[in-house]
Short mmCIF file of C-alpha atoms and ligand atoms in Angstrom, two decimals:
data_model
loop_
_atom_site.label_atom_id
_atom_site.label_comp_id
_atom_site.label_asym_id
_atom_site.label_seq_id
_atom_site.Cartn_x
_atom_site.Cartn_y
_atom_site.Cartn_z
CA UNK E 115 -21.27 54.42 20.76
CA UNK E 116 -22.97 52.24 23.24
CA UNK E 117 -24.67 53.58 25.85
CA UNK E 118 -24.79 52.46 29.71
CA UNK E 119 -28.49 52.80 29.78
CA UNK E 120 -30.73 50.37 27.98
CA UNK E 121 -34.08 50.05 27.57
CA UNK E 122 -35.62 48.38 30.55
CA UNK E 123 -35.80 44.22 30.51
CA UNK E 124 -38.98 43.54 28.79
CA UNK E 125 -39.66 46.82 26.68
CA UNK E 126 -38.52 47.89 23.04
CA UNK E 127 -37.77 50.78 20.81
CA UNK E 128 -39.74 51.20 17.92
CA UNK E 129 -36.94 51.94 15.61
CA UNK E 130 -38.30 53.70 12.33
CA UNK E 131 -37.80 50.98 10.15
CA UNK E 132 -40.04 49.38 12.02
CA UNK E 133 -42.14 52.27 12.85
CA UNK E 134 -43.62 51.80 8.98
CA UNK E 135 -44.79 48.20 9.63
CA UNK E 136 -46.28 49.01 12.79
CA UNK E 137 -47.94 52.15 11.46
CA UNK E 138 -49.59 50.39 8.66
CA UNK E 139 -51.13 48.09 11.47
CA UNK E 140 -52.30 50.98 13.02
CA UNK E 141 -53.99 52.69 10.01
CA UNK E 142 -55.29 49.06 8.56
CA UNK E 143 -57.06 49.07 12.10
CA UNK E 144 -58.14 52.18 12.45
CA UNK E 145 -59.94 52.06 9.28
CA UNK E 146 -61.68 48.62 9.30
CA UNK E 147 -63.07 49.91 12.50
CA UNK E 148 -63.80 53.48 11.34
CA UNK E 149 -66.00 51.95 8.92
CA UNK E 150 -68.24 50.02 10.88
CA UNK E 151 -68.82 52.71 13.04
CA UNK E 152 -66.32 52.58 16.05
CA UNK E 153 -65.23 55.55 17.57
CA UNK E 154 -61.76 55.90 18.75
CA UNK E 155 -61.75 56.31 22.76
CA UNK E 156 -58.41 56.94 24.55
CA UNK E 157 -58.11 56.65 28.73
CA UNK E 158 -54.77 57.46 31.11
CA UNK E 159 -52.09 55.05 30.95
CA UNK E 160 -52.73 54.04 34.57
CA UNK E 161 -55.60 53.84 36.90
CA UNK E 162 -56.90 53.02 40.31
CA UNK E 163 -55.72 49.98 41.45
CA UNK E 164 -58.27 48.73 42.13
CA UNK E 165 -60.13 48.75 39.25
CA UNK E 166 -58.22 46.31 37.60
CA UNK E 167 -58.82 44.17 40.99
CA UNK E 168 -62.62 44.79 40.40
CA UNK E 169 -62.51 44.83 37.09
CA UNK E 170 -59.78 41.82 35.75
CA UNK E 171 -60.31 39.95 38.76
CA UNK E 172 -58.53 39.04 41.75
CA UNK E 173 -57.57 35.45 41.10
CA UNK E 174 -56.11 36.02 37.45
CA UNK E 175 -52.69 36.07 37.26
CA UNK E 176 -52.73 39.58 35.72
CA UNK E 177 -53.65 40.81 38.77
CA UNK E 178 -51.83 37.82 41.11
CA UNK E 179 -48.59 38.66 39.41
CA UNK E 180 -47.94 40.77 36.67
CA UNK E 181 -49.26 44.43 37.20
CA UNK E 182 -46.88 47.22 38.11
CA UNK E 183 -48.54 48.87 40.95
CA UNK E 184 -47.58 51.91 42.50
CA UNK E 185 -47.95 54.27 45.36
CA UNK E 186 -48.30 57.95 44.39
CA UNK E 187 -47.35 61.06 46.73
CA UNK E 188 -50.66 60.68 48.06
CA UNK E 189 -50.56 57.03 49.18
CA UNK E 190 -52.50 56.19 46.32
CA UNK E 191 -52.30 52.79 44.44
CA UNK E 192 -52.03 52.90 41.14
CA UNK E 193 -51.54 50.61 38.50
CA UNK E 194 -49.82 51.07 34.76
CA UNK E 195 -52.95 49.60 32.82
CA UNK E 196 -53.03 45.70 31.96
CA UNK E 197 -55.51 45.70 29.67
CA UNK E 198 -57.61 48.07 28.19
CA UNK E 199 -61.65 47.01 29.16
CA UNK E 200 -61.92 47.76 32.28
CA UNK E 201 -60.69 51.28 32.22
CA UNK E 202 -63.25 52.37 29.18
CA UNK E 203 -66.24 50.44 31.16
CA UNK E 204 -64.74 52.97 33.60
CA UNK E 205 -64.65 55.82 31.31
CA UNK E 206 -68.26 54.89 30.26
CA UNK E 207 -69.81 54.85 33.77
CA UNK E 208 -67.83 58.13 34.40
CA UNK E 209 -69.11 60.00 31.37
CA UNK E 210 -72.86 58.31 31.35
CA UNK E 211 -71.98 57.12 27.90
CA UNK E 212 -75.10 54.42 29.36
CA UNK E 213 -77.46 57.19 29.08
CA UNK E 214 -76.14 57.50 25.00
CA UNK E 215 -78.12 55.51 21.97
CA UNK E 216 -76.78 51.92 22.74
CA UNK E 217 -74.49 50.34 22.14
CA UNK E 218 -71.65 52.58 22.42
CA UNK E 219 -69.01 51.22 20.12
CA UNK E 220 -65.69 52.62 21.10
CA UNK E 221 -61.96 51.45 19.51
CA UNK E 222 -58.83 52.01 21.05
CA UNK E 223 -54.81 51.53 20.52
CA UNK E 224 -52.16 52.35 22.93
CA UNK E 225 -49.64 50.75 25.59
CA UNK E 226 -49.99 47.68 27.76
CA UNK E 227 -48.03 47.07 31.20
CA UNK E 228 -47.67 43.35 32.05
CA UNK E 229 -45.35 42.01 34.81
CA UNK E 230 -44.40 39.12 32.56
CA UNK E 231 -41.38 37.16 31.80
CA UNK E 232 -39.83 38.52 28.48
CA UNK E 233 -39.92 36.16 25.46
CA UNK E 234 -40.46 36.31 21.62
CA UNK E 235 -44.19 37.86 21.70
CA UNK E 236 -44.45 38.92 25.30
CA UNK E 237 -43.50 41.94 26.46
CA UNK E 238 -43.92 44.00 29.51
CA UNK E 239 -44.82 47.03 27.56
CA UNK E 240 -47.22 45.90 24.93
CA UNK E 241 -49.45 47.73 22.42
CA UNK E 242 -52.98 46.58 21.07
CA UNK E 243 -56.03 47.47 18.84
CA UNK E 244 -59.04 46.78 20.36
CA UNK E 245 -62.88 47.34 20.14
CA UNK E 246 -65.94 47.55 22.61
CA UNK E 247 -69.38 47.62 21.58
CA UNK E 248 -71.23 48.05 25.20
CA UNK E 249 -75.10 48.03 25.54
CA UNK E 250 -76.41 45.36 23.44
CA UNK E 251 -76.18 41.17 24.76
CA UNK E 252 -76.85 40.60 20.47
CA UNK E 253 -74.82 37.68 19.07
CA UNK E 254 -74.52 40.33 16.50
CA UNK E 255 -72.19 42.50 18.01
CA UNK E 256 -70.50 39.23 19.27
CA UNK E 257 -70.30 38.48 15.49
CA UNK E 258 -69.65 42.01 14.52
CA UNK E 259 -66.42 41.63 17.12
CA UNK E 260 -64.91 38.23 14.99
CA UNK E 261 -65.96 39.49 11.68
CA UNK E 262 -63.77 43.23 12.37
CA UNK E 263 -61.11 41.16 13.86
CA UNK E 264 -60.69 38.31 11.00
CA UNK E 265 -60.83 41.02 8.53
CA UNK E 266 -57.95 43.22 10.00
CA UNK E 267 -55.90 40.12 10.33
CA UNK E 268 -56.98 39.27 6.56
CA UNK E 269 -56.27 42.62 5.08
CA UNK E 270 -52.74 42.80 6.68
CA UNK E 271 -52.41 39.34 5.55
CA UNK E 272 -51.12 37.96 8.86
CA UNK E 273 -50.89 33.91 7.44
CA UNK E 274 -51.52 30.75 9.23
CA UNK E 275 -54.44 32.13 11.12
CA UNK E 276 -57.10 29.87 13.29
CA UNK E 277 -60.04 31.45 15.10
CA UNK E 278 -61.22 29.42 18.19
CA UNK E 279 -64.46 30.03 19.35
CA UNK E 280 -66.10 28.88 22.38
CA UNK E 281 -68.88 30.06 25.12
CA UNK E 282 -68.83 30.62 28.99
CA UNK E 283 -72.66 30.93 29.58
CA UNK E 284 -73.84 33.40 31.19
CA UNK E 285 -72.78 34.01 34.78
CA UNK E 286 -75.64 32.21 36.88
CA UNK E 287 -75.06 29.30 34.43
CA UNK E 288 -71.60 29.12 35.00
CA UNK E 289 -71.50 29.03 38.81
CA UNK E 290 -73.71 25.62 38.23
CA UNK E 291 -70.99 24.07 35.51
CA UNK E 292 -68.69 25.79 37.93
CA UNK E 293 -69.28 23.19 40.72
CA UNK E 294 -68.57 20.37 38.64
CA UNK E 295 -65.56 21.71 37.24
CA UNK E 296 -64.92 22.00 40.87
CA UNK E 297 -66.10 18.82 41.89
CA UNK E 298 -64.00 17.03 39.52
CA UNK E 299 -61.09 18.80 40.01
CA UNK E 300 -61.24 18.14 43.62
CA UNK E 301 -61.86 14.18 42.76
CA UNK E 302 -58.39 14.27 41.22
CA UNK E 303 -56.35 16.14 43.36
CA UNK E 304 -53.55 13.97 43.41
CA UNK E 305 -52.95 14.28 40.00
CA UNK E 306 -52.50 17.81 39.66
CA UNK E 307 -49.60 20.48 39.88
CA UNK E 308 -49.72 23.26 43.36
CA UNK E 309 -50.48 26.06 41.42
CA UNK E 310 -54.23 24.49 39.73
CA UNK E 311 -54.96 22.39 43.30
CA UNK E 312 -54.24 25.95 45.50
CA UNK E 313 -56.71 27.12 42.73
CA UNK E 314 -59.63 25.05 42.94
CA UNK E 315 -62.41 27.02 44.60
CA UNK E 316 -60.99 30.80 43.40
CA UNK E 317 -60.36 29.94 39.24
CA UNK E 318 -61.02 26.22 38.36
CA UNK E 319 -61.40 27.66 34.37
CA UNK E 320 -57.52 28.26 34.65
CA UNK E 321 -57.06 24.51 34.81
CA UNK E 322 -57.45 24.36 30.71
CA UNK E 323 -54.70 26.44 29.86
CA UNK E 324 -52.05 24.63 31.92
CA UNK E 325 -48.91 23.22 30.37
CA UNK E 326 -49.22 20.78 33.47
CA UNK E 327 -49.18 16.88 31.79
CA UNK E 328 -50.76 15.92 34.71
CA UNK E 329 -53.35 18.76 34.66
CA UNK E 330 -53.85 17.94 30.96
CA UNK E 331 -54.65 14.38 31.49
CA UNK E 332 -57.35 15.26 34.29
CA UNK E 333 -58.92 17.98 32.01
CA UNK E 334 -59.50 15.83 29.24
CA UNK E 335 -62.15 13.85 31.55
CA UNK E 336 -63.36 17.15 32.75
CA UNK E 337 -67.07 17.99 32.04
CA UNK E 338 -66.56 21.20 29.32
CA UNK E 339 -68.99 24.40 29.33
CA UNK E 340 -70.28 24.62 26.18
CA UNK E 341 -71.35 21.14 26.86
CA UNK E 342 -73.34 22.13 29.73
CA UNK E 343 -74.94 25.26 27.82
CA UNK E 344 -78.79 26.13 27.90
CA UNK E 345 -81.54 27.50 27.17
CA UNK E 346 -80.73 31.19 25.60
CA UNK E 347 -76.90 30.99 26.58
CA UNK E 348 -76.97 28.07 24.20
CA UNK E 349 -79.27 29.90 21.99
CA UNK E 350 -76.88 32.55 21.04
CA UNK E 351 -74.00 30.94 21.27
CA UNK E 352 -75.66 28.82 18.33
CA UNK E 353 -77.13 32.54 16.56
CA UNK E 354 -73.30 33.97 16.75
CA UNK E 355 -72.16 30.52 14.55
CA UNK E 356 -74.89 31.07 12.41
CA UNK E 357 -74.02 34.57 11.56
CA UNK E 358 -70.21 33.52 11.14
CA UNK E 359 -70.99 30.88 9.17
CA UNK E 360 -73.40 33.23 6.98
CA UNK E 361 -70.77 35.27 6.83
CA UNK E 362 -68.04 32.58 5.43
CA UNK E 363 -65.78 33.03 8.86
CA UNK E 364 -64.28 28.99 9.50
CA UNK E 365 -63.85 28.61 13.07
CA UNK E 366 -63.30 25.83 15.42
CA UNK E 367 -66.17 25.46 18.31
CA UNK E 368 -62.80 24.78 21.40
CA UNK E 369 -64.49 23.41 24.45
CA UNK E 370 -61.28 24.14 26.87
CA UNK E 371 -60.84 27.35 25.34
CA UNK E 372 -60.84 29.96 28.32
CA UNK E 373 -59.34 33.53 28.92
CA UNK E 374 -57.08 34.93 31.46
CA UNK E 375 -59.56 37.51 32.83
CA UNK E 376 -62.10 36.77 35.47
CA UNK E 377 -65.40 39.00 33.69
CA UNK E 378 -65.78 37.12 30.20
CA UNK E 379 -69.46 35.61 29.84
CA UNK E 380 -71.00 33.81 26.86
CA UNK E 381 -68.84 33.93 24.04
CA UNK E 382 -65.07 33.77 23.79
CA UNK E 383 -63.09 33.93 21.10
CA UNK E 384 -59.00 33.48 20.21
CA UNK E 385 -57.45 34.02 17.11
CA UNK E 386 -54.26 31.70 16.80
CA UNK E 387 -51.28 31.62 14.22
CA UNK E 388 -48.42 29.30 14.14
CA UNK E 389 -46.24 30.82 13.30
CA UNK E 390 -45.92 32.66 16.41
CA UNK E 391 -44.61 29.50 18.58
CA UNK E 392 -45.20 29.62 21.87
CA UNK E 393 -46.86 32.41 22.22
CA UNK E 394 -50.06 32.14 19.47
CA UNK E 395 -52.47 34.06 20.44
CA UNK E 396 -52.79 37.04 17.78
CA UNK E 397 -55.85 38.56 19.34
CA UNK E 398 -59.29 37.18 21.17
CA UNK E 399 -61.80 38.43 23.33
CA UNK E 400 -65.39 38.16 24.37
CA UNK E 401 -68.24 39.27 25.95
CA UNK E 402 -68.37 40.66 29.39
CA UNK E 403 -72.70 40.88 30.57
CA UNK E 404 -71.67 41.39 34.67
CA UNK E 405 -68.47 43.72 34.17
CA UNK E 406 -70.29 47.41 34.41
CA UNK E 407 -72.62 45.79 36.78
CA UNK E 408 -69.39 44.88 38.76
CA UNK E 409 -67.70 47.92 38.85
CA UNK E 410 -70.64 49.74 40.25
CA UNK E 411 -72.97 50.49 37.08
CA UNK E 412 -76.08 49.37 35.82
CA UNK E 413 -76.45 46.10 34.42
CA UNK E 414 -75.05 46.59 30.90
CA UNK E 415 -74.14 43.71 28.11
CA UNK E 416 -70.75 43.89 26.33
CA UNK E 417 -68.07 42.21 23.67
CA UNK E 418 -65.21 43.00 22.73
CA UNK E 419 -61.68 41.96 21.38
CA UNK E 420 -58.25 43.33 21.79
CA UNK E 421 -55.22 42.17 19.70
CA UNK E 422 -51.37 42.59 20.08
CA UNK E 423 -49.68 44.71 17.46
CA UNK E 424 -46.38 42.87 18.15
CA UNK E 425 -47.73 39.71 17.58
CA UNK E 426 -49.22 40.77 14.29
CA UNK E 427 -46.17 42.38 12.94
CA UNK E 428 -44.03 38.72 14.18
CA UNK E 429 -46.44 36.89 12.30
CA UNK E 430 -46.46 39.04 9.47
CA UNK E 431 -42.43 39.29 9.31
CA UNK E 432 -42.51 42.22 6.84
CA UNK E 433 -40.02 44.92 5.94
CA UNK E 434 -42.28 47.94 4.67
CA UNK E 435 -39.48 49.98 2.45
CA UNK E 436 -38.48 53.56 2.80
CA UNK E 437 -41.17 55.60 0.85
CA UNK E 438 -38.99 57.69 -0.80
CA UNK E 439 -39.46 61.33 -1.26
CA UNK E 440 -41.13 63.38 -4.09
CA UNK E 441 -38.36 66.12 -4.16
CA UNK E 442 -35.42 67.04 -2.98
CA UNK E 443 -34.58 71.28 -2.82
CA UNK E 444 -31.09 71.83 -3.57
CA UNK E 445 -28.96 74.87 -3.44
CA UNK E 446 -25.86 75.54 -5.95
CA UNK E 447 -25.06 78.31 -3.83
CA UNK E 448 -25.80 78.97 0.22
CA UNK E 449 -27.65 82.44 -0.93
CA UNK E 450 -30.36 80.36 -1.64
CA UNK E 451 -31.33 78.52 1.69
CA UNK E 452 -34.05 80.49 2.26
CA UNK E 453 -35.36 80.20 -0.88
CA UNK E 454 -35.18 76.68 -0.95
CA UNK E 455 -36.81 76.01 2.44
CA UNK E 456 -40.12 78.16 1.31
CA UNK E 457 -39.96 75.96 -1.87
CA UNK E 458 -40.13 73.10 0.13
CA UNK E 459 -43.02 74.47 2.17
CA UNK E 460 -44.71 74.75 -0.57
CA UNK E 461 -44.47 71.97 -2.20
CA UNK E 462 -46.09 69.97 1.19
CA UNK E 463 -48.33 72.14 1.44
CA UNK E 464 -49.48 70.58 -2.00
CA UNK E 465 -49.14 67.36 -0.90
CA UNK E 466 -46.10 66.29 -2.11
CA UNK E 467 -43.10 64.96 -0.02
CA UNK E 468 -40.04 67.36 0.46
CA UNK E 469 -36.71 67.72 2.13
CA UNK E 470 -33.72 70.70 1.86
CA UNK E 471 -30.14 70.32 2.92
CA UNK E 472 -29.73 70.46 6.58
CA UNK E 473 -26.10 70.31 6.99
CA UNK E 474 -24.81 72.73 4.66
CA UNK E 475 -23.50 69.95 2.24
CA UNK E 476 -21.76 71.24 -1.34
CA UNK E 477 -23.60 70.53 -4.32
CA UNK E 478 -22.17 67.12 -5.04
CA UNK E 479 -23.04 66.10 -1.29
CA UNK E 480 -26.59 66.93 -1.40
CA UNK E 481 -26.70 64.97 -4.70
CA UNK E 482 -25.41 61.81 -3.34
CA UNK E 483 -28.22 62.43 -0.12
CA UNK E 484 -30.73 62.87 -2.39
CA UNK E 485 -30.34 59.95 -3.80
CA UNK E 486 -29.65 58.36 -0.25
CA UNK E 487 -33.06 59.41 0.66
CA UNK E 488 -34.44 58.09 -2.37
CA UNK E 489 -35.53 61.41 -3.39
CA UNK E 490 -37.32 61.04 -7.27
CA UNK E 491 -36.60 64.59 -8.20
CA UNK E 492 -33.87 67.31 -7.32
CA UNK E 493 -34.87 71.43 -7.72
CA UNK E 494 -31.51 73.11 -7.81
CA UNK E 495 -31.76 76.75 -7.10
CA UNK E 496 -28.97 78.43 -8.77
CA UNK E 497 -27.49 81.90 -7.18
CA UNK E 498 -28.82 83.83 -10.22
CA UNK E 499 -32.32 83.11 -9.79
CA UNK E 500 -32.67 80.17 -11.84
CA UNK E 501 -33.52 76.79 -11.26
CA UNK E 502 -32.95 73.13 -12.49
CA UNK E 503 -35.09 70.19 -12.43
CA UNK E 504 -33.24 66.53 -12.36
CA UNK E 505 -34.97 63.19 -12.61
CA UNK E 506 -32.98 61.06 -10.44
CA UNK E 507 -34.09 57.74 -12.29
CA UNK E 508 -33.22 59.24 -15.30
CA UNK E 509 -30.51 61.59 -14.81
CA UNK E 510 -32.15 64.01 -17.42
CA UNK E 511 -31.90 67.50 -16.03
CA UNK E 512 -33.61 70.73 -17.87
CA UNK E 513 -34.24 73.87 -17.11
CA UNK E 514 -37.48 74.63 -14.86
CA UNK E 515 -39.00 78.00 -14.73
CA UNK E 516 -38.57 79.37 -11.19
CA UNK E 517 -41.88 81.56 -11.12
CA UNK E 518 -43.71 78.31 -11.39
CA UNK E 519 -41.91 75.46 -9.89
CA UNK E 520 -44.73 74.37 -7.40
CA UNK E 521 -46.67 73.17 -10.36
CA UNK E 522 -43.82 71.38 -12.55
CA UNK E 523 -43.74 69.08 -9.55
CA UNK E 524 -47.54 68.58 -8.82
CA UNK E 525 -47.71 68.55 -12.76
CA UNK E 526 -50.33 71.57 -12.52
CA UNK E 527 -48.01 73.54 -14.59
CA UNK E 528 -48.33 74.41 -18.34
P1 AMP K 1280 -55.49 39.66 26.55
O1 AMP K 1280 -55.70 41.11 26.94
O2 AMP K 1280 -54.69 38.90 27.55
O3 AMP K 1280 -56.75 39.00 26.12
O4 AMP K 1280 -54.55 39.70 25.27
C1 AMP K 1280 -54.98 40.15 24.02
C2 AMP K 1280 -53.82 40.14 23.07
O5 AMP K 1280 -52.80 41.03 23.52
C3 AMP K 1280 -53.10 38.80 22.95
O6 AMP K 1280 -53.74 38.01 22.01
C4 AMP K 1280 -51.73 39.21 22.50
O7 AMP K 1280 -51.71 39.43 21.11
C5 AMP K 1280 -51.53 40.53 23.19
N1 AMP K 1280 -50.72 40.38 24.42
C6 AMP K 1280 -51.14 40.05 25.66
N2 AMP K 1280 -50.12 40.04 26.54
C7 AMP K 1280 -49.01 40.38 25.84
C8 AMP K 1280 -47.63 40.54 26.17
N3 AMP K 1280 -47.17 40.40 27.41
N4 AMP K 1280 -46.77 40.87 25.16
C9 AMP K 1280 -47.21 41.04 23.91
N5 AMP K 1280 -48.49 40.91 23.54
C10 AMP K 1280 -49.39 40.58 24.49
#
């Protein structure tokens, strides 16, 4: 039966086939990061507008072009979120989580809103995993980041995967390399498409990521940033390959590699699988020293990654199968529906998986569901009292004893 209403252009239902892939993302995720201490942090699915202005930056195109902004009854503008850093820098300023035993390491999953145009891996509702570990400029927690990130990607066994790393200085450093990106850019205007010339002075960095041939053929001359990098900015860009290399992570050092938001500093990092076509990216992120400063906070250090659950379950192309269920209660006679659904309260209680008839099926039905449902044992409650147990891979059935049946299926029983 179709319906006239679809889901909106852009969006998805999770179906529950695939609502077993995704989950196992979700749990993979949540304990890799669990385990090295991140906390799980959840903020509103919109926010101020202009914190993402602040916060992404106005000359991305996130914030040019793809946010779904809003007025609320009270002439408010609000925005469905983006991305999820500059809200919990929010939430941290809000809650003094500065005045906590730094660095705060927080971890979050949820929904993303992007204004984009709909294609295999991008979506204009989005979900992803991320971390931030705020109050410490250590290459450690930049390598802490990469390390978390390559080994949720390597425990879900996403294949094909290539991590690009790369650094953008710190921010008084790059306003110097800034002017010669500029400078160049400006000595080869000709050669370049509207949208990177119109961009010159506001985000010159953008130039690297266009598809532009012309573009491409100027950049390749261009002077890069991590060959202008000094003093400690190249000091811990070379500390944060040390530790991945001590820790066995390959990575490629990308010169052009740079990031759609405006507040990344230092390093930057992508993780890239081809699989994925057009759209590679898996996951990256970064550190962000001036972003607390810039929405109104102290001066606080920061890294952190975020990466797309859709992406990871394209790459990983994965049916997880139906688990199954430990039992299934059925009734020989309707008398015993009661029964049955306390039986089957009990038995989760204990742990086990359990379903009863929900449709008032005959005998023979709920048989043929059972096995539909892959149920590996059926309890059939008989209108004397008695009861039946039937392996369904076997097709043996016995008597069970019906004070005790709990524990003939958690195998507690004598
Ligand atoms: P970003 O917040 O832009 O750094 O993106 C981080 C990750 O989120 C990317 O690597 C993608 O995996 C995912 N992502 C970003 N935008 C989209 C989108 N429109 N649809 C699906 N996934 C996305």
């Amino acid at each position: 039966m179709a319906s006239k209403y679809q889901a909106p252009r852009g969006t998805f239902d999770v179906l529950p086939e695939q609502g077993r892939a995704r989950r196992r993302v979700e749990r993979a995720a949540a304990e890799i990061l669990a385990r090295a201490g991140y906390e799980p942090i959840q903020t509103p699915s919109f926010e101020d507008t202009e914190l993402f202005e602040r916060g992404v930056g106005k000359s991305t195109d996130i914030v040019r072009k793809e946010m779904f902004s809003f007025e609320d009854k009270g002439e408010r503008s609000l925005t469905l979120r983006p991305e999820g850093t500059a809200p919990i820098c929010r939430a941290y300023l809000e809650h003094g989580m500065h005045k906590l035993a730094q660095p705060v390491k927080l971890s979050y999953v949820g929904p993303f809103f992007r204004h984009e145009r709909p294609q295999a891996g991008r979506y204009r509702q989005f979900h992803q995993i991320g971390l931030e570990c705020i109050g410490t400029d250590s290459p450690l927690a930049d390598a802490e980041a990469i390390m978390l990130l390559s080994d949720l990607l390597g425990e879900l066994g996403v294949p094909g995967v290539e991590l690009h790393l790369g650094s953008l200085g710190s921010l008084a450093a790059r306003q110097v390399y800034l002017q010669a990106l500029k400078a160049h850019l400006h000595a080869h205007e000709s050669e370049l498409c509207d949208d990177v010339r119109e961009r010159i002075d506001v985000n010159p960095l953008r130039a690297f990521d266009s598809d532009d041939e012309g573009v491409q053929g100027v950049m390749a001359s261009a002077p890069t940033i991590v060959g202008a990098l000094e003093g400690e900015d190249a000091e811990h860009f070379e500390e944060v390959k040390a530790l991945l290399d001590a820790a066995g992570i390959a990575y490629v050092v990308d010169p052009t590699l740079v990031r759609g938001l405006d507040y990344y500093t230092r390093t930057i990092f992508s993780f890239v699988c081809d699989a994925l076509g057009a759209q590679s990216e898996i996951g990256g992120g970064g550190r962000y020293d001036g972003l607390i400063e810039q929405l109104g906070g102290p001066a606080t250090p920061a890294v952190g990654f975020a990466a797309g659950i859709e992406r990871i379950l394209l790459a990983l192309d994965e049916e997880v199968p139906a688990p199954g269920r430990d039992a299934f209660v059925a009734v020989a006679d309707p008398s015993q529906r009661e029964r049955a659904m306390a039986l089957a309260v009990e038995l989760r209680h204990a742990g086990l998986s359990a379903e009863v008839d929900l449709a008032g099926r005959n005998l023979k039905s709920q048989f043929k569901h059972a096995d539909r449902i892959g149920a590996r044992r059926v309890l059939i409650l008989e209108a004397d009292g008695s009861a039946k147990l039937r392996d369904m891979q076997t097709g043996e059935q016995r008597d069970a004893d019906p004070g005790n049946l709990v524990d003939e299926m958690t195998g507690g029983g004598s």
